[in-house]
PDB file of C-alpha atoms in Angstrom:
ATOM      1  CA  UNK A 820     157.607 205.427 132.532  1.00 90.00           C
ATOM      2  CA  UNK A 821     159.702 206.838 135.175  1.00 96.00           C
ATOM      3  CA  UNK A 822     160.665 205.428 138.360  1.00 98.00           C
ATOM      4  CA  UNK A 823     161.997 207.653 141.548  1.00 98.00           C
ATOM      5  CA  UNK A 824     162.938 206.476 145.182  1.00 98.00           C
ATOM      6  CA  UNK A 825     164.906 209.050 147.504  1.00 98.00           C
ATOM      7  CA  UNK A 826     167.354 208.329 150.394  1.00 98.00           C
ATOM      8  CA  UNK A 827     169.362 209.411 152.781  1.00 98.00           C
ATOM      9  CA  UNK A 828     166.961 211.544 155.353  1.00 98.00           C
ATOM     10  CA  UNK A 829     167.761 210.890 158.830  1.00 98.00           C
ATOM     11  CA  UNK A 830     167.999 212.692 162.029  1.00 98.00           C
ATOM     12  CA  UNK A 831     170.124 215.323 162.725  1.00 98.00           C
ATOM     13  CA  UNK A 832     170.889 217.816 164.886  1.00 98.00           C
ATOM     14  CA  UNK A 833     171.204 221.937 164.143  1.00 98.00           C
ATOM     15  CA  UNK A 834     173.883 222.978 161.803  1.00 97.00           C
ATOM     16  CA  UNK A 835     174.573 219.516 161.011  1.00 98.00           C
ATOM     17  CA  UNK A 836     174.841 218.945 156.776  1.00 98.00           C
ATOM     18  CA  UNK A 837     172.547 216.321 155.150  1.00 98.00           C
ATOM     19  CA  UNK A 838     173.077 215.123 151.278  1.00 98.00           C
ATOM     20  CA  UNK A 839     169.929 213.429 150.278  1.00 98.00           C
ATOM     21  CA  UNK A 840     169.979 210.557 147.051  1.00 98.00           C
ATOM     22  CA  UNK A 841     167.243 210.232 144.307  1.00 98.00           C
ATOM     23  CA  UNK A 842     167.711 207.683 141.711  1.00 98.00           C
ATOM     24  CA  UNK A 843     165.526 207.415 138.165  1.00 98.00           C
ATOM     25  CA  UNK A 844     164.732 204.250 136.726  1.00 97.00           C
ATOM     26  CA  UNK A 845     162.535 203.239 133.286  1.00 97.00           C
ATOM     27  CA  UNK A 846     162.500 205.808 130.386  1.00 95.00           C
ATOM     28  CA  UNK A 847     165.053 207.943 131.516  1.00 95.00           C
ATOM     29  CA  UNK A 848     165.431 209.426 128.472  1.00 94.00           C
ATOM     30  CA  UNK A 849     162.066 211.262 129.034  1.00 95.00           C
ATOM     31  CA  UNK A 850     163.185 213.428 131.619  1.00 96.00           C
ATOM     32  CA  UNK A 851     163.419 217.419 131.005  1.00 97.00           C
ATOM     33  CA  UNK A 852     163.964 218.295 134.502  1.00 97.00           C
ATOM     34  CA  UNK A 853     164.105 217.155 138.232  1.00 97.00           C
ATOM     35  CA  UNK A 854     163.193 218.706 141.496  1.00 97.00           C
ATOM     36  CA  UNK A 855     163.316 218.478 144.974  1.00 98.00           C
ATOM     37  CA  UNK A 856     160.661 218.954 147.161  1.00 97.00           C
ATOM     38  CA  UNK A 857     159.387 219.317 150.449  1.00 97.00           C
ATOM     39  CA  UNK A 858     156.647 219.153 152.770  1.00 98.00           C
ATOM     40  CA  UNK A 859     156.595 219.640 156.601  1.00 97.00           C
ATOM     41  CA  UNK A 860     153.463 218.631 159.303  1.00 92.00           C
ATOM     42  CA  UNK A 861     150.261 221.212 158.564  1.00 94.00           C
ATOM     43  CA  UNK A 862     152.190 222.780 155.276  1.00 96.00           C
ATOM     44  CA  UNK A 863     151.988 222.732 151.792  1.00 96.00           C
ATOM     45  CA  UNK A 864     154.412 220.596 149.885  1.00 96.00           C
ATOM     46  CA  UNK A 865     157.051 223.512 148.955  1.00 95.00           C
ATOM     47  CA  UNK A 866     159.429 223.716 145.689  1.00 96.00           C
ATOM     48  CA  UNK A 867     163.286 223.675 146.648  1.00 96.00           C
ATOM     49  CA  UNK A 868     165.442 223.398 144.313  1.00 96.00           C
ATOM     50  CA  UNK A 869     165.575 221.929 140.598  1.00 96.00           C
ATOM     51  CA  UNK A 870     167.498 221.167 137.530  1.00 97.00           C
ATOM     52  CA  UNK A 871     167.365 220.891 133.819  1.00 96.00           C
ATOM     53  CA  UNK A 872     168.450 216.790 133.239  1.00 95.00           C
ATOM     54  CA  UNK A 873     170.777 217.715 129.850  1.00 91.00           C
ATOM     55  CA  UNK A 874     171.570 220.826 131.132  1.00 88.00           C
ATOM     56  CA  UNK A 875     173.525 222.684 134.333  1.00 83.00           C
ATOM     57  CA  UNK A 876     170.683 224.941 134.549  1.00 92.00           C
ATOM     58  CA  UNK A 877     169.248 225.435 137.855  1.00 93.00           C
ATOM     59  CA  UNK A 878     166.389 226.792 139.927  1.00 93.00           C
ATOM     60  CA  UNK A 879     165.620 228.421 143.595  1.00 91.00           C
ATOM     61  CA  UNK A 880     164.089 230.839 145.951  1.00 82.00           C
ATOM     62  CA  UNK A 881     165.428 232.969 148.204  1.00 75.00           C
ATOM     63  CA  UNK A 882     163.262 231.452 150.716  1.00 79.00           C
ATOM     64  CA  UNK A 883     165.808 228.548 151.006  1.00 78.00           C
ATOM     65  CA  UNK A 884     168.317 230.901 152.756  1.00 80.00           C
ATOM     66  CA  UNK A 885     171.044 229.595 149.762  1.00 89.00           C
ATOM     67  CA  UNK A 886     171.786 226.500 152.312  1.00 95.00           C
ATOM     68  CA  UNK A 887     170.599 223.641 149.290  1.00 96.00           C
ATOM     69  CA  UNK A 888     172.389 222.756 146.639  1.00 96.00           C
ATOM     70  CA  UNK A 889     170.712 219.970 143.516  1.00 96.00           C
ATOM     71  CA  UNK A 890     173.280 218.511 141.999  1.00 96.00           C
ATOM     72  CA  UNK A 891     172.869 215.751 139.125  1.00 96.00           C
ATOM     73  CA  UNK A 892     174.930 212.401 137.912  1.00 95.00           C
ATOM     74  CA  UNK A 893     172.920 211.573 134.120  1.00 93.00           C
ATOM     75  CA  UNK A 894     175.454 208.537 134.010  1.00 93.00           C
ATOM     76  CA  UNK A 895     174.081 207.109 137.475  1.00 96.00           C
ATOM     77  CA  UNK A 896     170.636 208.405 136.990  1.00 96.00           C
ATOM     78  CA  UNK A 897     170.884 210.392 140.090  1.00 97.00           C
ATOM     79  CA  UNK A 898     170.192 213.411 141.644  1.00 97.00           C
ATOM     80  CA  UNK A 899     170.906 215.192 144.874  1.00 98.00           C
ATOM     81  CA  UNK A 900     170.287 217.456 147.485  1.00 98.00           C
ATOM     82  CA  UNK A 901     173.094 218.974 149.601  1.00 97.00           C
ATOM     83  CA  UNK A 902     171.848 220.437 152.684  1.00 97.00           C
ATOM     84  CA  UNK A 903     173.632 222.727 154.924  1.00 97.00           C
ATOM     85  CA  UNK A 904     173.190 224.482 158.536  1.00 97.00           C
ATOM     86  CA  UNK A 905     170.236 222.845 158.784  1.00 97.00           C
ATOM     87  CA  UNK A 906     167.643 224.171 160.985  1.00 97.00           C
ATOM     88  CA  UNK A 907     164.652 222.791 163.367  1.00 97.00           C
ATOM     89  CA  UNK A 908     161.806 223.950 160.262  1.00 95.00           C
ATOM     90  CA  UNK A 909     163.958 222.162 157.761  1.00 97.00           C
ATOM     91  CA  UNK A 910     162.149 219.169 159.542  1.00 98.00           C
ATOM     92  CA  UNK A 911     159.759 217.658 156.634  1.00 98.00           C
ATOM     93  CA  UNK A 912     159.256 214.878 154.431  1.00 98.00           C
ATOM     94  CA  UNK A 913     161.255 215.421 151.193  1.00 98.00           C
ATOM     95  CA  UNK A 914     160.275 214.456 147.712  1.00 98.00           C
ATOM     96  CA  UNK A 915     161.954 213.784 144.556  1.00 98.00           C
ATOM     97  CA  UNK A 916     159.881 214.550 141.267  1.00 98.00           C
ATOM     98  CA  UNK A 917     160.329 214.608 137.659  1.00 98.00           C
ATOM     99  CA  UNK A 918     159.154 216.591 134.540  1.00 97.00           C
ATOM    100  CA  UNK A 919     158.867 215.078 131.252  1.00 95.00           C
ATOM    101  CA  UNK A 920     157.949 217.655 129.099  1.00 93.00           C
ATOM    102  CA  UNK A 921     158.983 220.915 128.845  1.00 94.00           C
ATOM    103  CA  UNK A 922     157.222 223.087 131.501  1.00 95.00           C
ATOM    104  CA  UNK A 923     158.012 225.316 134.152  1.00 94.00           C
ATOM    105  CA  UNK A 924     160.300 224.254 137.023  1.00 94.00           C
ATOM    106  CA  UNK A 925     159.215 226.014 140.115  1.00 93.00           C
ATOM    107  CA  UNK A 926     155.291 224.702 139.335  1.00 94.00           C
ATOM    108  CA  UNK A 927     154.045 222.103 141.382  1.00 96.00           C
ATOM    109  CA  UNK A 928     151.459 220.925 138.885  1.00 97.00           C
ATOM    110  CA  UNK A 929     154.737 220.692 135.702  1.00 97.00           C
ATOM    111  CA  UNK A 930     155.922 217.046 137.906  1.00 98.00           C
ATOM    112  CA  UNK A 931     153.973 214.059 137.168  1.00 96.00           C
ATOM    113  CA  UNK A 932     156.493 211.570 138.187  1.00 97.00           C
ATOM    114  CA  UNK A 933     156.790 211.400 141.969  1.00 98.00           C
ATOM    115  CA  UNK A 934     159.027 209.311 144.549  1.00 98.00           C
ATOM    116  CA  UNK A 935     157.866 208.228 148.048  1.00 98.00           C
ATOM    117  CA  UNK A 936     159.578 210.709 150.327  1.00 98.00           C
ATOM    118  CA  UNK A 937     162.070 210.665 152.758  1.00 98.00           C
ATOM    119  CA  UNK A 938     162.296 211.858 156.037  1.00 98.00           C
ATOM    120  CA  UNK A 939     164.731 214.633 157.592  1.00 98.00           C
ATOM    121  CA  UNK A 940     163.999 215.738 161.070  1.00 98.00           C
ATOM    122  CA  UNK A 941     166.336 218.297 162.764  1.00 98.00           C
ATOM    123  CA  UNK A 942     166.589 217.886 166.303  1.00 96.00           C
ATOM    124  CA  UNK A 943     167.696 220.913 168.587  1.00 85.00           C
TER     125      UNK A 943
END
C-alpha cells in the first residue's frame, strides 16, 4: 500500500513561481509512475504532468503552456511540481497520484493511489 500527502499550495499572486511537495510512504517499491493533477471549481480534475518512478521519462500537454515542470527524488520518496508565471485559472486544488502497474500516464482511471490535495489560488 501506498501512501501520498502533497504540500506547499498557497496563495500567490500573477507571475509569481510555486514548487509544490508530494511525498510516498508504504510499498514504495510498487510504484511505476507518478502524476500531478489538478482540479479547479465547476471542472474536471485535469492531468498535468507525470513521471516514470525508475525512469527520467516524462509526460505533458501542450495545454499547460510548458510553465510545469515534475521533477522526482526516489531516495526521499518525493516528487514535485515546479510552477511558473502562474496565472489567475491556475487557481485549483492539486493532487498527487500514483500508478502501480504499468498503464498509461496521461489516463485518469491508470492512478489508484491518491493524496488529499492541496490548494493554489492565484490572486490578481
Amino acid at each position: 500500500q501506498v501512501q501520498l500527502v502533497e504540500s506547499g499550495g498557497r496563495l500567490v499572486q500573477v507571475g509569481d513561481s510555486l514548487r509544490l511537495s508530494c511525498t510516498a510512504s508504504g510499498r514504495t517499491s510498487s510504484i511505476y509512475a507518478m502524476g500531478w493533477f489538478r482540479q479547479a471549481p465547476g471542472k474536471e480534475r485535469e492531468f498535468v504532468e507525470a513521471t516514470l518512478w525508475t525512469r527520467s521519462s516524462t509526460f505533458s500537454t501542450s495545454s499547460m503552456e510548458g510553465r510545469f515542470a515534475i521533477s522526482r527524488d526516489n531516495a526521499k520518496n518525493m516528487v514535485y511540481l515546479q510552477i511558473d508565471r502562474l496565472k489567475p485559472e491556475d487557481t485549483a486544488i492539486y493532487y498527487c497520484a500514483a500508478i502501480t502497474s504499468p498503464k498509461k500516464v496521461t489516463d485518469i482511471s491508470s492512478y489508484d493511489t491518491w493524496g488529499q490535495g492541496t490548494q493554489v489560488t492565484v490572486s490578481s
